[in-house]
Each structure stands twice: as structure tokens, then as C-alpha cells.
């Protein structure tokens, strides 16, 4: 049976690599038909052995893939048609989830129940800039403009499109300022009671009550997150602290918390059941298991029954339910069955880091528990008190180390970093949060409904405990500085596989196999000496990566031993900075941990705003800009006063017209990079006036094979005089998907076409990488292909993109 589950799960997982669902679904259905016919022939001919097993295995894999593809096809059919993108639509529906409020807008999920366009029922994500407060459970009539789901596409980055797809969100957009916007009293279409609407209304009411009871508490947002799963009040500084200490999972409702609440409910129900003599009616364990399951379900509901809590509840339910029908299924079967059920409900869960972290942690703990129990039975002899304490400490500390080792590989794969403080922090934080703070928060909330001052007093105790815990983590981070934060490049598939087997060897009990076999597997993660790396990459002397940062700019330039960042993307608010959220993960995925230079072309937010998110995370040797007024931690050199320099045979120089312009855009630092195999021009946001002066001053020296379009392809830039001097083979437009500026302008794109320049837009291609290289023959002639572009979105295309 376990083989059946593994094969079905493998089939479901295989469909995540599909780019065209319709074609793949057709081929899979044909495969299922052929395999069923083959199996029928095998049964008629009474064929046994290997062939029959292979056909059955392939059939199970195909059925799993078919289930996933059919689910994906249904979801794709719900997406906003391209013909409705950017159109004003009149819709009626209900607000679901807990709205998040920023400085300028409210963001919330909205279920469209009626729309003249026919785009209903659908779930969308909206931004509302109006003055009214939008509450969960309210029915509204809105005039909206929607776009299809779209996110940044870069190595090491968060796949926002997959996140939206899993949650069934068909479009994103905003509410237009219109006289037709109004709250309506009754559901559109005369719909009756909706459990989902009632649930989110209840959660909002609880949130308001909690905010009132926790008013004035510094870490009140953490307590609300632990009760309701609402993370909107947790600051970015807190998240940085939790990341540095490997404790992120403790401050969101996760399988750990639901499991602990379920376990506490089981224990309390068992005690109560024995006190009232429940065993005369039904087994006490079944009675306790029922209440444990109910407690897990209610906690998941309190968190909005989001996908992570659904996954946690399913896992716990499968592990508990065996008690009801006296089934003694092996724990490995139960865990596999939980994985299977989770993938049936949401086949795309397999691309989520939470899916892997949850199941790997549980599997490691269960495997460890089996080993430890066996050792207890063998060593159950009279021991001294000191030995008992040592033994107890081992069984308390060792699980944390097991989980840390087991999760090291997925954490490195998904985040390219690993906190070595994790085991020490979790040894203390897990019991404090799971066994003290969370139960106390529930008790405080319940007591608060009976007598609010008593509830507030209990919350004060919980807040004092979480304050002490945060101070302890801050002390560890200050003490350890950054030496306990391991950062690595995005590992290859072979590296991940080798690390997986190395971890497996380390976790297996003694006597199963030699632990020393893990040593050669661990050698694969050692850094390659720079001499070997440079000789292997001798052909590629220059790499340029234009990152997909939406409406903004960030370009990474690499020589063999140096790295430069030109512009940093935007700061989109207190909770989202492009520098830390997009640029830093991309740098880490490229194994860049030190930037020899950062150039901020000018002070506009879409070019300079991300610097604040980059500085705390990446070491910067030199900061260069067109002004001294940058709010940065590093001293700023002026590009106008910076001489040219050479890295590994590649020349970097700033181009100046000798004038100072009234326009900040025209004062952008213009950087030209020249090598024996090609040149790159990064002009910032310069416009026609500065372009004309540069064309006159430098003439043919402007010639470059690669040009990042000035001002994102605005009509005010890319003049004929400038393009005649540059004559690029490639032009990159760094612009956001369906941005409000209409960048790049169609006339500008057509102008580049007249110069036979190949145009690429980051919103369509994701990060664009160019490798300048090739070999020179004995006569000094170059290769035909000296510039090789790669489009990240195309290379990593999936059906939800």
C-alpha cells in the first residue's frame, strides 16, 4: 500500500514541471487508456512478474499526474481573460479574509458573486484607496480594474504566482474611484448563509477585541498572530530577528502549534475522562482523541483555515484517526497517507517550502522517537538522579538537533541561508511558546469574554514571557553577530541529492551503516577554490543580469572575481522592500555575498529605494551615486568624481557630458562597461537632453552590444541621435507588468526595431542574463556567438506562470 501512495504522489508531483496543461492532460489521458488496455491484456494472458508491476506502477503515476493536471486545468479556466485586463468592471461580492491596511490602501481578498462581464464566481485580490473601512463579511458593489496574476521571476525569489494559484486567486487589481462604489446589505443573487463569510467576520471581531485588550503592548502583534494567524502587525525588524535565530515557524500558526494544542487537549480530555469514568461508555483514548481532533480543527478555523493550517490539520487528523477504528497502521504509512491527502486537496502544495519543512520535520521526529523508545526499554535499569537528569536532557535536546539537521537541506535549498542558532533558540522557545504562551493566550481570550480585566491580566503575563524570549534572541544575535548565519549559493540538484543522503546517514541509528560515508557527500558543499572556478569560466569574462524588479531597475555585473550592482529597485512600503525581498535573494542564488561596488544612478525611489534593504544583508565595499544625500550607512562617492577602473580585464567608466541639469533624471550616473568581447551601457533615467550631449561628446565610443533602455523605455528617452551612436544588438526594458506609465512605449520599441535591435522586457522574460565570452583563435578572431542571453521565466516556465 505504501508503494501505491508513493507512486501516486510521484505522479502528482511530476505535473509541476509541465508548461502546457492542455497538451499534457491529453497525453496523460491517452497514457492512462493505453496502460489500462495493457493491464487488461496482461490479466487475460495471465502474465505475472516484472512487466505487470511496471505497468501497474506507470498507471498509478499517470493517474496521479492526471488528477493534478485536471485540477490545474480547472483553475486556469477561472483566470481573468486577457480581453478584460485593464477594463473597468462592475462587480458585486463579499470581502473574505482579514484586510491588511498600509499607509495608502487596504488590501483584501474579494469573492465576486455577480458581474455583467460574466467573470464570476471568482476570487480576486484588491487594493482599495478610498476612505471607507472595508470589513470581512461585508457585501460591496465596486468598479474595479483587474490584471492576470503576475509576480517577479528571479532565481532564489518567491514565486508569487504559484502562491496566488494555490489559493484560487484569479486576478489582482484595484478599486477605482467611482460613484457606483457602495456597500450593499444583502448578498448578490439572494444567496443565503455562508459559513466562510461568517468565519472571517468572527475572526475580525476577535481581532478587534484582541487589539483592544493588547493596546499598548509592544509585542501584541505577535500574540494576535499566534491566536489568529494574522501576521500584519509583525514588524520587518521582528521577522529579521526570527530569521537570524531560525524561529520564524514559532510566530505563525503552524503544524507545531496545532499539534501542541491538540496534544494538550488530548491530555486534558484523558484526565477528565478518567475522573468521570468515561471508560464505562467508551475507551478513554478514543474520547481524548476526539477532543484532540476537535481542538486542532477549531484552531485551524481560528487561523482562517489557510493552506498551511489545512495541511497541518490533515496531517494531525490522519495520525489521530487510527485510534478511532483500532487500526495499528505503521507510522510511515500514516505519514505517507497524510502527504497523499494534502496533495489531493492541493496538488501544487509540493512547490511550497512549508510543505517540505512540515513533513520532513515530522518524519524526522517520528523516526527519532522510534529509536529513543527502543533505547529506553533497553536501558530501563536503576540509575542515579544525575543520570536521569542527563537522560532527560538528551531526550529533550536531541529532537531539536535531529530536526535542525533534517531541515538543513530544505532550508538551504529554499532560502540559501541557515541559522546555526536555531537549535539553541528552539530548545528554549518551542516549549515556552507552544506549552506556555499559546495556551495562556487561549485562556486569556476565553476569560476575557467572561471578565475582561482578568483576561487582560493573563495577556500581560503572556506578553512578559514573549518579551523575555525576544530579548533572549536579541542577545544571542548580538553575541553571535553574523557568524552564526550561514549563507550559500542556490545549490544544484546533485548537491541537494548528495546532502539529502548525507543527512540521512547522519540520522540513521548506529550499526545500520558507517557514518563516515557521509564525509564524501558533504564535500560537495565545500566552496570551489577561486583558481579552479576562474579557469573553468575562462570563456565567460563578463556576466550581466538585469533583475526583474517590476517598475524599477537593478542590474548585477560580474567579472571573474568581482561583482557590481547598478541600482537597487524600489522601496514599496514599510513591509516590502525590493532590495531585501528580491535583489538580496538573487545575489545569494548567484553566490554573491560581497558587492565590490554599488552604483545608485540617482535618487528616485525605483532606483535607490532598495538600498535600505540591501545594506543590512550584503557587505558593500564602495557606494557611488550622483549625490551625497542618500540615506545610506556607507559614505557615498560621486560618480562625476570617480575615475575609471579595471576588474579582471574589464573596464568600468562613468560618462559625463560636463553639464549639470535641472532634471534629476538627466543627472543619472551613466556607466559603460567595456571588455574585449563586448560593451554594456547603463544610462539610468537620462532623457533626450542628456542623450544628445553624450552623443556629441563621446560619438562612436558609445557603441555597445547591450543597452539597458534609458528611463524604462519612456517616450522622453531613446532618441535617434543617441541610438545611432550606441547601435545596440540588445536592449532591455526594465518595466513592471502592465505598469501605469505604459513603459516601454510602443513608439520607442518601434524605434529600436529600426536599428534591428532585439528588445526584451523584464515583465515578460523575468531576469535576463547575458554572458559575454568566447574564445579567440590564433589570428585573434572571435567566436560567432559572443553574447548569450538567457531568460529566467522561459527557462523555468510552469503552467501557472
C-alpha positions in Angstrom: 0.0 0.0 0.0 2.9 2.4 0.8 4.2 1.8 -2.7 0.8 2.8 -4.2 0.8 6.0 -2.2 4.4 6.8 -3.2 3.7 6.3 -6.9 0.5 8.3 -6.8 2.3 11.2 -5.0 5.2 10.9 -7.6 2.6 11.3 -10.4 1.0 14.3 -8.7 4.5 15.9 -8.2 5.6 15.2 -11.8 2.9 17.5 -13.2 4.5 20.5 -11.5 7.2 20.5 -14.3 4.5 20.9 -17.0 4.3 24.2 -19.0 1.3 23.4 -21.2 -1.5 21.8 -19.2 -3.9 21.1 -22.1 -1.3 19.1 -24.1 0.0 17.3 -21.0 -3.5 16.4 -19.9 -4.4 15.0 -23.3 -1.2 12.9 -23.4 -1.8 11.7 -19.8 -5.3 10.6 -20.6 -4.1 8.7 -23.6 -1.4 7.1 -21.4 -4.0 6.0 -18.9 -6.1 4.5 -21.6 -3.1 2.6 -23.1 -2.0 1.4 -19.7 -5.5 0.2 -18.7 -5.7 -1.7 -22.0 -2.3 -3.2 -21.4 -3.2 -4.2 -17.9 -6.4 -5.9 -19.3 -4.3 -7.9 -21.8 -1.9 -8.8 -19.0 -4.8 -10.2 -16.9 -6.2 -12.1 -19.8 -2.9 -13.6 -20.8 -2.1 -14.2 -17.0 1.2 -12.5 -17.3 2.9 -12.1 -13.9 6.2 -10.7 -12.6 8.1 -7.6 -13.6 6.1 -6.5 -16.6 2.8 -6.4 -14.6 4.5 -4.4 -11.8 5.9 -1.9 -14.3 2.5 -1.4 -16.0 0.7 -1.0 -12.6 3.4 1.4 -11.4 3.1 3.6 -14.6 -0.7 3.5 -14.3 -0.6 4.8 -10.8 1.9 7.6 -11.7 -0.3 8.5 -14.7 -3.4 8.7 -12.5 -1.6 11.0 -10.1 -0.5 13.3 -12.9 -4.0 13.2 -14.4 -5.5 14.3 -11.1 -3.1 17.2 -10.8 -3.5 18.3 -14.4 -7.3 18.2 -14.3 -7.2 20.3 -11.1 -4.8 22.8 -12.8 -6.9 22.9 -16.0 -10.0 23.9 -13.9 -8.0 26.6 -12.0 -6.6 28.0 -15.3 -10.1 28.3 -16.8 -11.0 30.6 -13.9 -8.3 33.1 -14.6 -9.2 36.6 -15.9 -9.4 36.6 -19.7 -6.8 38.7 -21.4 -9.6 40.7 -23.1 -10.7 42.0 -19.6 -7.3 43.1 -18.4 -7.3 46.8 -17.7 -11.0 47.2 -18.3 -13.3 48.8 -15.8 -15.7 46.1 -14.5 -18.7 46.4 -12.3 -18.7 43.6 -9.7 -20.7 42.6 -6.6 -19.3 40.3 -4.0 -18.1 39.8 -0.4 -14.9 40.6 1.5 -13.2 37.5 2.8 -10.1 37.1 5.0 -8.7 39.8 7.1 -7.9 43.0 5.2 -4.4 44.4 5.6 -4.0 48.2 5.9 -1.0 50.1 4.6 -0.3 53.8 4.7 -2.2 54.4 1.5 -4.5 51.5 0.9 -6.4 48.4 2.2 -5.6 45.1 0.6 -8.1 42.2 0.8 -9.5 39.2 -0.9 -12.8 39.7 -2.6 -15.1 36.9 -3.9 -17.0 38.2 -6.9 -20.6 36.8 -6.8 -22.1 38.7 -9.7 -20.6 40.7 -12.7 -22.1 41.7 -16.0 -18.9 40.7 -17.7 -19.5 37.0 -16.7 -16.3 36.9 -14.6 -17.9 35.2 -11.6 -17.9 33.5 -9.2 -14.2 34.3 -8.8 -11.8 35.2 -6.0 -9.6 38.3 -6.6 -7.1 40.4 -4.6 -8.0 44.1 -4.5 -6.4 47.3 -3.3 -8.8 49.9 -2.1 -7.7 53.6 -1.8 -11.0 55.0 -0.6 -11.8 56.4 2.8 -14.3 53.7 3.9 -13.2 50.9 6.1 -13.6 47.5 4.4 -14.5 44.7 6.8 -14.7 40.9 6.4 -18.2 39.6 5.6 -19.3 42.9 4.1 -21.0 42.9 0.7 -19.9 45.6 -1.8 -20.5 46.8 -5.3 -17.2 48.0 -6.8 -15.9 49.4 -10.0 -12.6 47.5 -10.4 -9.7 47.2 -12.8 -8.0 43.8 -12.9 -4.9 42.1 -14.2 -4.0 38.5 -14.5 -1.8 37.2 -11.7 1.8 38.2 -12.2 4.9 38.3 -10.0 8.7 38.8 -10.1 10.6 36.0 -11.7 14.2 35.7 -10.5 16.4 32.9 -9.2 16.1 32.4 -5.4 12.9 34.6 -5.3 9.5 33.9 -4.0 7.0 32.5 -6.6 4.1 34.9 -6.0 2.2 33.5 -9.0 2.3 30.0 -7.5 1.2 31.4 -4.2 -1.9 33.1 -5.8 -2.7 30.0 -7.9 -2.8 27.7 -4.9 -5.2 30.0 -3.2 -7.5 30.1 -6.2 -7.0 33.9 -6.8 -8.0 34.5 -10.4 -6.9 38.2 -10.7 -5.3 41.2 -8.9 -6.3 44.8 -9.2 -7.7 47.8 -7.5 -11.0 49.6 -6.8 -11.5 52.6 -9.0 -12.8 55.9 -7.6 -16.4 55.7 -8.7 -19.8 56.9 -7.6 -21.1 53.3 -8.0 -18.9 52.0 -5.1 -21.2 51.2 -2.2 -21.8 48.7 0.5 -24.9 46.6 -0.1 -26.9 45.0 2.6 -27.9 41.7 1.1 -25.9 39.1 -0.8 -26.0 39.4 -4.6 -28.3 36.9 -6.2 -30.2 36.2 -2.9 -27.5 33.9 -1.6 -28.1 32.5 1.9 -25.9 31.9 4.9 -22.2 31.4 4.0 -20.0 29.6 6.6 -16.9 31.2 5.1 -18.3 34.7 5.4 -19.3 34.0 9.0 -15.9 32.6 9.9 -14.0 35.6 8.6 -16.4 38.0 10.3 -15.9 36.2 13.6 -12.1 36.3 13.1 -12.3 40.1 12.6 -14.4 40.6 15.7 -11.9 38.6 17.7 -9.0 40.7 16.2 -10.7 43.9 17.2 -11.2 42.5 20.7 -7.6 41.4 21.0 -6.3 44.8 19.7 -8.3 46.5 22.5 -7.1 44.1 25.1 -3.5 44.3 23.9 -3.4 48.0 23.3 -0.1 49.5 24.4 1.8 46.2 24.4 4.9 46.2 22.2 4.6 42.6 21.1 0.8 42.5 21.0 1.0 41.7 17.2 2.9 38.5 18.0 0.2 37.3 20.4 -2.5 38.1 17.8 -0.5 36.2 15.2 -0.3 33.2 17.5 -4.1 33.2 18.0 -5.5 34.2 14.6 -2.6 33.7 12.2 -2.7 37.4 11.3 0.9 38.5 10.7 0.1 42.0 9.5 1.2 43.6 12.9 4.6 41.9 13.0 7.3 44.3 12.0 10.1 43.6 9.5 12.7 44.0 12.3 11.0 41.2 14.2 11.0 39.0 11.1 14.7 39.7 10.6 15.3 38.6 14.2 13.3 35.4 13.8 15.2 34.6 10.6 18.5 35.2 12.3 17.6 32.8 15.1 15.7 30.2 12.9 12.5 30.7 14.8 10.1 32.0 12.1 7.9 29.0 12.5 7.1 29.8 16.1 5.3 33.1 15.4 2.8 31.9 12.9 0.1 29.3 13.3 1.9 26.1 12.1 1.7 22.4 12.5 3.8 22.7 15.6 1.2 24.9 17.4 -1.8 23.0 16.2 -0.1 19.7 17.2 0.7 21.1 20.7 -2.8 22.4 21.2 -4.1 19.0 20.0 -1.8 17.2 22.4 -2.8 19.4 25.4 -6.5 18.8 24.5 -5.8 15.0 24.4 -4.1 15.1 27.8 -6.8 17.2 29.4 -9.6 15.1 27.9 -7.8 11.9 29.1 -7.6 13.3 32.7 -11.2 14.4 32.7 -12.4 11.2 31.1 -10.7 9.1 33.8 -12.1 11.4 36.6 -15.7 11.0 35.3 -15.3 7.3 34.5 -15.8 7.7 30.7 -14.2 4.2 30.2 -17.5 2.6 31.2 -19.1 4.1 28.0 -16.2 4.1 25.5 -12.4 3.8 25.6 -10.7 6.8 27.3 -8.2 7.1 24.4 -10.9 7.4 21.8 -12.7 10.1 24.0 -9.4 12.0 24.3 -8.6 11.6 20.6 -12.0 13.1 19.6 -11.4 16.2 21.6 -7.8 16.4 20.3 -9.2 16.4 16.8 -11.8 19.0 17.6 -9.2 21.3 19.2 -7.0 21.0 16.1 -9.9 21.8 13.8 -11.1 24.8 15.9 -7.5 26.2 16.0 -7.2 25.8 12.2 -10.6 27.6 11.8 -9.4 30.4 14.0 -6.5 30.9 11.6 -8.9 31.1 8.7 -8.3 27.5 7.6 -5.5 28.8 5.3 -3.5 26.3 3.2 -0.7 25.8 5.9 -3.3 25.2 8.6 -5.2 22.9 6.3 -2.0 20.9 5.7 -1.3 20.8 9.5 -4.8 19.7 10.3 -4.8 16.9 7.7 -1.5 15.6 9.0 -2.8 15.6 12.6 -6.1 14.1 11.6 -4.6 11.2 9.7 -2.2 10.5 12.6 -5.0 10.6 15.2 -7.8 8.9 13.3 -6.3 5.4 13.5 -7.2 5.5 17.2 -11.0 5.5 16.4 -11.0 2.2 14.4 -8.3 0.5 16.4 -6.1 0.3 13.3 -2.4 -0.3 14.1 -1.1 1.2 10.9 2.7 1.8 10.8 3.6 5.4 11.3 5.3 5.6 7.9 2.0 4.6 6.3 0.1 7.3 8.2 2.6 9.9 7.2 2.5 8.9 3.5 -1.3 8.9 3.6 -1.2 12.4 5.1 1.1 13.5 2.2 -1.3 11.9 -0.3 -4.4 13.6 1.1 -2.6 17.0 1.2 -1.6 16.6 -2.4 -5.1 15.5 -3.4 -6.6 18.7 -1.8 -3.9 21.0 -3.2 -1.6 19.3 -5.8 0.6 22.4 -6.1 1.5 22.3 -2.4 4.6 20.4 -3.3 6.2 23.7 -4.6 5.8 25.3 -1.2 8.7 25.3 1.2 6.2 24.8 4.1 5.1 21.5 2.7 8.6 20.1 2.8 9.6 21.6 6.1 6.5 20.3 7.8 6.6 16.7 6.6 10.4 16.4 6.9 10.3 17.7 10.5 7.5 15.3 11.4 9.2 12.4 9.7 12.5 13.1 11.5 10.8 13.4 14.9 8.8 10.2 14.4 11.9 8.3 13.3 13.8 9.6 16.2 11.0 8.8 18.6 11.1 5.2 17.5 14.8 4.9 18.1 14.6 6.6 21.5 11.8 4.5 22.8 13.7 1.4 21.9 16.7 2.6 23.8 14.6 3.4 26.8 13.3 -0.1 27.1 16.8 -1.5 26.9 18.2 1.0 29.5 15.3 0.9 31.9 17.5 -0.1 34.9 18.1 1.6 38.2 20.0 4.8 37.6 21.0 7.7 39.7 19.2 11.1 39.8 22.1 12.7 37.9 21.9 10.1 35.2 18.1 10.5 35.0 18.5 14.3 34.5 21.2 13.7 31.9 18.9 11.2 30.1 16.0 13.6 30.3 18.2 16.4 28.8 19.3 14.1 26.0 15.7 13.3 25.0 14.8 17.0 25.2 17.8 18.4 23.3 18.3 15.6 20.8 15.0 16.1 19.0 15.9 19.7 18.3 19.2 18.7 16.8 17.5 16.0 14.7 15.0 18.5 13.3 17.8 21.0 12.7 19.9 18.5 10.8 16.9 17.2 8.9 15.7 20.7 7.9 19.2 22.0 6.9 19.0 20.8 3.3 15.5 22.2 2.5 16.3 25.5 4.3 19.5 25.9 2.2 17.6 25.0 -0.9 14.6 27.3 -0.4 16.3 30.3 1.4 20.1 29.9 0.7 20.7 30.5 4.4 20.8 28.6 7.7 20.8 29.9 11.2 23.2 28.0 13.4 21.5 29.5 16.4 18.3 27.6 15.5 18.8 24.5 17.8 19.8 26.6 20.8 16.9 29.0 20.4 14.3 26.3 19.7 15.3 24.2 22.7 14.0 27.1 24.8 11.5 28.8 22.6 9.4 25.8 21.5 8.2 24.8 25.0 7.9 28.4 26.1 5.7 29.3 23.1 3.9 26.0 22.5 3.3 24.9 26.0 3.0 28.2 27.9 2.4 31.3 25.7 -0.1 29.8 23.2 -2.3 28.0 25.9 -2.1 31.1 28.1 -3.3 33.3 25.2 -6.3 31.0 24.6 -7.1 31.1 28.3 -6.8 34.9 28.3 -9.2 35.2 25.4 -11.7 32.9 26.9 -11.5 34.6 30.3 -11.7 37.9 28.6 -15.2 37.1 27.4 -16.3 36.4 31.0 -14.4 39.1 32.8 -12.2 41.3 30.6 -9.8 42.8 33.3 -8.8 39.2 34.2 -8.2 38.4 30.6 -6.0 41.5 30.2 -4.0 40.4 33.3 -3.4 37.0 31.8 -2.4 38.6 28.5 0.1 40.7 30.5 1.8 37.5 31.7 1.9 36.1 28.2 3.4 39.4 26.9 6.0 39.4 29.6 7.0 35.9 28.6 7.3 36.7 24.9 9.2 39.9 25.7 11.8 37.9 27.7 12.0 35.4 24.8 12.6 38.2 22.2 15.3 39.8 24.4 17.0 36.4 24.7 17.0 36.1 21.0 18.3 39.6 20.5 21.1 38.9 23.0 22.1 35.8 21.0 22.1 37.7 17.7 24.2 40.5 19.2 26.6 38.0 20.8 27.0 35.9 17.7 26.9 38.8 15.3 26.7 37.4 11.7 29.0 34.4 12.3 26.1 32.1 13.1 24.2 32.9 9.9 25.3 30.5 7.1 24.7 31.8 3.6 25.3 29.7 0.5 24.6 29.9 -3.2 21.5 28.2 -4.7 22.5 24.5 -4.6 22.3 22.4 -7.8 20.0 19.3 -7.9 23.1 17.0 -7.5 24.2 18.9 -4.4 20.8 18.7 -2.8 20.7 15.0 -3.5 24.1 14.4 -2.0 23.2 16.5 1.0 20.0 14.5 1.4 21.8 11.2 1.6 24.5 12.7 3.9 21.8 13.9 6.3 20.1 10.5 6.1 23.3 8.7 7.0 23.9 11.1 10.0 20.4 10.5 11.3 20.3 6.7 11.0 20.9 4.7 14.1 24.4 3.3 14.9 25.1 0.0 13.3 22.9 0.5 10.3 25.8 1.9 8.2 29.0 3.7 8.7 28.6 7.4 9.5 31.9 8.1 7.7 30.2 7.5 4.4 28.6 11.0 4.8 32.0 12.7 4.5 32.4 12.4 0.7 28.8 13.5 0.3 29.4 16.6 2.5 32.5 17.5 0.4 30.2 18.6 -2.4 29.1 21.7 -0.5 32.7 23.0 0.0 33.4 26.2 -1.9 35.3 25.8 -5.2 38.7 27.4 -5.0 38.7 30.7 -6.9 41.6 29.5 -9.1 39.6 26.4 -10.3 36.5 28.5 -10.8 38.2 31.1 -12.9 39.9 28.6 -15.1 36.6 26.7 -15.6 34.9 30.0 -16.5 37.7 31.4 -18.6 35.4 31.8 -21.6 32.9 34.0 -19.8 34.7 37.1 -18.7 31.7 39.2 -18.1 28.1 38.5 -16.9 25.2 40.9 -16.8 21.9 40.1 -15.0 19.0 42.5 -15.3 16.8 41.6 -12.4 13.0 41.6 -12.7 12.1 44.2 -10.1 8.9 45.5 -11.7 8.8 49.2 -12.4 12.4 50.0 -11.4 15.9 48.9 -12.1 18.6 46.6 -10.6 21.5 45.2 -12.7 24.2 42.8 -11.4 27.5 42.9 -13.3 30.0 40.1 -12.6 33.6 39.7 -13.7 35.6 36.6 -12.7 36.4 37.9 -9.2 34.2 41.0 -8.7 30.6 42.0 -8.6 28.8 45.3 -9.0 25.2 46.3 -8.5 23.8 49.1 -10.6 20.6 50.5 -8.9 18.6 48.7 -6.3 14.9 48.6 -7.1 12.2 50.4 -5.1 11.0 50.6 -1.6 7.3 49.8 -1.8 6.4 50.5 1.9 7.4 49.7 5.4 6.6 46.0 4.9 8.1 45.4 1.4 11.4 46.5 0.1 12.6 45.2 -3.3 16.2 45.3 -2.2 15.7 42.7 0.7 12.8 40.8 -0.9 14.1 40.4 -4.5 17.7 41.7 -5.0 19.3 40.0 -2.0 17.9 36.5 -2.7 19.0 36.9 -6.3 22.5 37.9 -5.2 22.7 34.9 -2.9 21.5 32.5 -5.6 24.4 33.7 -7.7 26.8 33.1 -4.8 27.5 36.8 -4.4 28.0 37.7 -0.7 30.1 40.8 -1.2 29.5 43.7 -3.6 32.7 45.4 -4.6 30.6 48.4 -5.7 27.0 49.6 -5.7 26.1 52.4 -8.1 22.8 54.3 -7.4 22.3 56.2 -10.6 20.0 58.8 -9.0 17.8 59.3 -6.0 14.4 58.3 -7.5 12.7 55.6 -5.4 12.5 53.0 -8.2 16.3 53.1 -8.4 17.5 54.0 -4.9 14.7 52.7 -2.6 16.0 49.2 -2.4 19.4 50.2 -0.9 17.9 50.3 2.6 17.0 46.6 2.2 20.4 45.6 0.7 22.8 47.2 3.1 22.0 45.1 6.2 22.2 41.9 4.2 25.1 42.2 1.8 28.6 43.6 2.5 29.2 46.7 0.3 32.8 47.8 -0.3 32.0 51.1 -2.2 28.9 53.2 -2.8 28.8 55.5 -5.8 25.9 57.9 -6.7 25.2 61.2 -8.4 24.5 62.9 -5.0 25.7 62.8 -1.4 22.2 63.0 0.1 21.5 59.2 0.0 20.2 58.0 3.4 22.8 55.2 3.4 25.0 53.6 6.0 28.1 53.9 3.7 29.9 57.0 2.6 29.0 58.0 -0.9 31.4 58.8 -3.7 30.2 61.0 -6.6 30.2 59.3 -10.0 31.3 62.6 -11.5 34.5 62.4 -9.4 35.2 58.7 -9.8 37.9 57.6 -12.1 37.6 54.6 -14.3 38.9 51.2 -13.0 39.6 47.7 -14.4 38.5 44.4 -12.9 39.8 41.2 -14.4 40.5 42.9 -17.8 37.0 44.6 -17.8 37.0 48.5 -17.8 34.3 50.4 -15.9 33.9 54.1 -16.5 31.3 56.8 -15.9 30.4 59.0 -18.9 29.8 62.7 -18.3 28.6 65.5 -20.6 30.2 68.2 -18.4 26.8 69.8 -17.6 24.5 69.8 -14.6 20.8 69.5 -15.5 17.7 70.8 -13.7 16.2 67.3 -14.2 17.3 64.7 -11.7 16.8 62.0 -14.4 19.4 63.7 -16.7 21.9 63.8 -13.8 21.9 60.0 -13.6 25.2 58.2 -13.4 25.9 56.7 -16.8 28.1 53.6 -16.6 29.8 52.0 -19.5 31.5 48.6 -19.2 34.0 47.6 -21.9 35.8 44.3 -22.5 37.5 42.6 -25.4 34.3 40.7 -26.1 31.7 43.4 -25.9 30.4 46.5 -24.1 27.4 47.3 -21.9 25.8 50.7 -21.4 23.7 51.5 -18.2 22.3 55.0 -18.6 19.9 55.3 -15.7 16.9 57.6 -16.4 18.6 60.1 -18.8 16.4 61.8 -21.3 16.8 63.4 -24.7 18.8 66.4 -23.5 21.5 64.4 -21.7 21.4 61.8 -24.5 22.2 64.4 -27.1 25.1 65.8 -25.1 26.6 62.3 -24.6 26.2 61.6 -28.3 28.1 64.8 -29.2 30.8 64.3 -26.5 31.6 60.6 -27.0 30.4 59.9 -30.5 31.4 56.4 -31.6 32.7 55.5 -28.1 29.1 55.0 -27.0 28.8 51.9 -29.2 27.7 48.9 -27.0 26.3 45.5 -27.7 23.9 45.7 -24.7 21.9 48.7 -23.6 19.5 48.9 -20.7 16.9 51.3 -22.1 17.1 54.8 -20.6 14.1 55.6 -18.3 12.5 52.2 -18.8 11.5 52.9 -22.4 9.8 56.3 -21.8 8.9 58.5 -24.8 11.2 61.1 -23.3 14.3 59.0 -23.9 15.9 56.7 -26.5 16.3 59.5 -29.1 17.5 58.7 -32.7 20.8 60.6 -32.1 21.6 58.5 -29.1 20.7 55.2 -30.7 22.7 55.9 -33.8 25.8 56.2 -31.6 25.1 53.2 -29.4 23.7 50.8 -32.1 23.0 48.0 -29.6 22.4 44.4 -30.5 20.1 44.0 -27.5 18.0 46.5 -25.5 16.5 45.6 -22.1 13.4 47.4 -20.9 13.2 47.1 -17.1 9.5 47.7 -16.6 6.6 46.4 -14.5 3.7 44.2 -15.8 1.0 46.5 -17.3 2.5 49.5 -15.5 0.6 52.8 -15.2 3.3 54.6 -17.3 2.8 52.4 -20.4 6.6 51.6 -20.3 8.1 50.7 -22.8 6.2 53.0 -25.1 5.3 51.3 -28.4 6.9 54.1 -30.4 10.2 53.6 -28.6 10.1 49.8 -29.2 9.5 50.5 -32.9 12.4 52.9 -32.9 14.7 50.2 -31.6 13.3 47.9 -34.3 14.5 50.3 -37.0 18.1 49.7 -35.7 17.5 45.9 -35.8 17.9 45.8 -32.1 16.4 42.8 -30.3 14.2 44.1 -27.5 13.5 42.2 -24.2 11.2 43.3 -21.4 11.8 42.0 -17.8 8.0 41.8 -17.1 7.8 39.1 -19.9 11.2 37.4 -19.5 11.9 37.6 -15.8 15.6 38.1 -15.0 17.6 38.4 -18.2 21.2 37.2 -18.1 23.9 37.9 -20.6 27.2 36.1 -20.8 30.0 37.8 -22.7 32.6 35.4 -23.6 34.0 33.1 -26.3 37.4 32.1 -27.5 40.0 33.8 -29.6 41.8 31.7 -32.3 45.4 32.1 -33.2 44.6 35.0 -35.5 42.7 36.9 -32.8 39.3 36.2 -34.4 36.3 35.9 -32.1 33.6 33.3 -31.8 30.4 33.9 -33.7 28.3 34.0 -30.5 30.0 36.3 -28.0 26.8 37.3 -26.2 24.5 34.6 -24.9 21.1 35.8 -23.4 19.1 33.7 -21.0 15.5 34.4 -20.0 14.7 33.1 -16.5 11.0 32.9 -16.9 11.3 31.0 -20.2 13.9 28.5 -18.8 11.7 27.9 -15.7 8.3 28.1 -17.3 5.5 26.4 -15.4 1.8 26.1 -16.2 0.8 28.7 -13.6 3.1 31.4 -15.0 
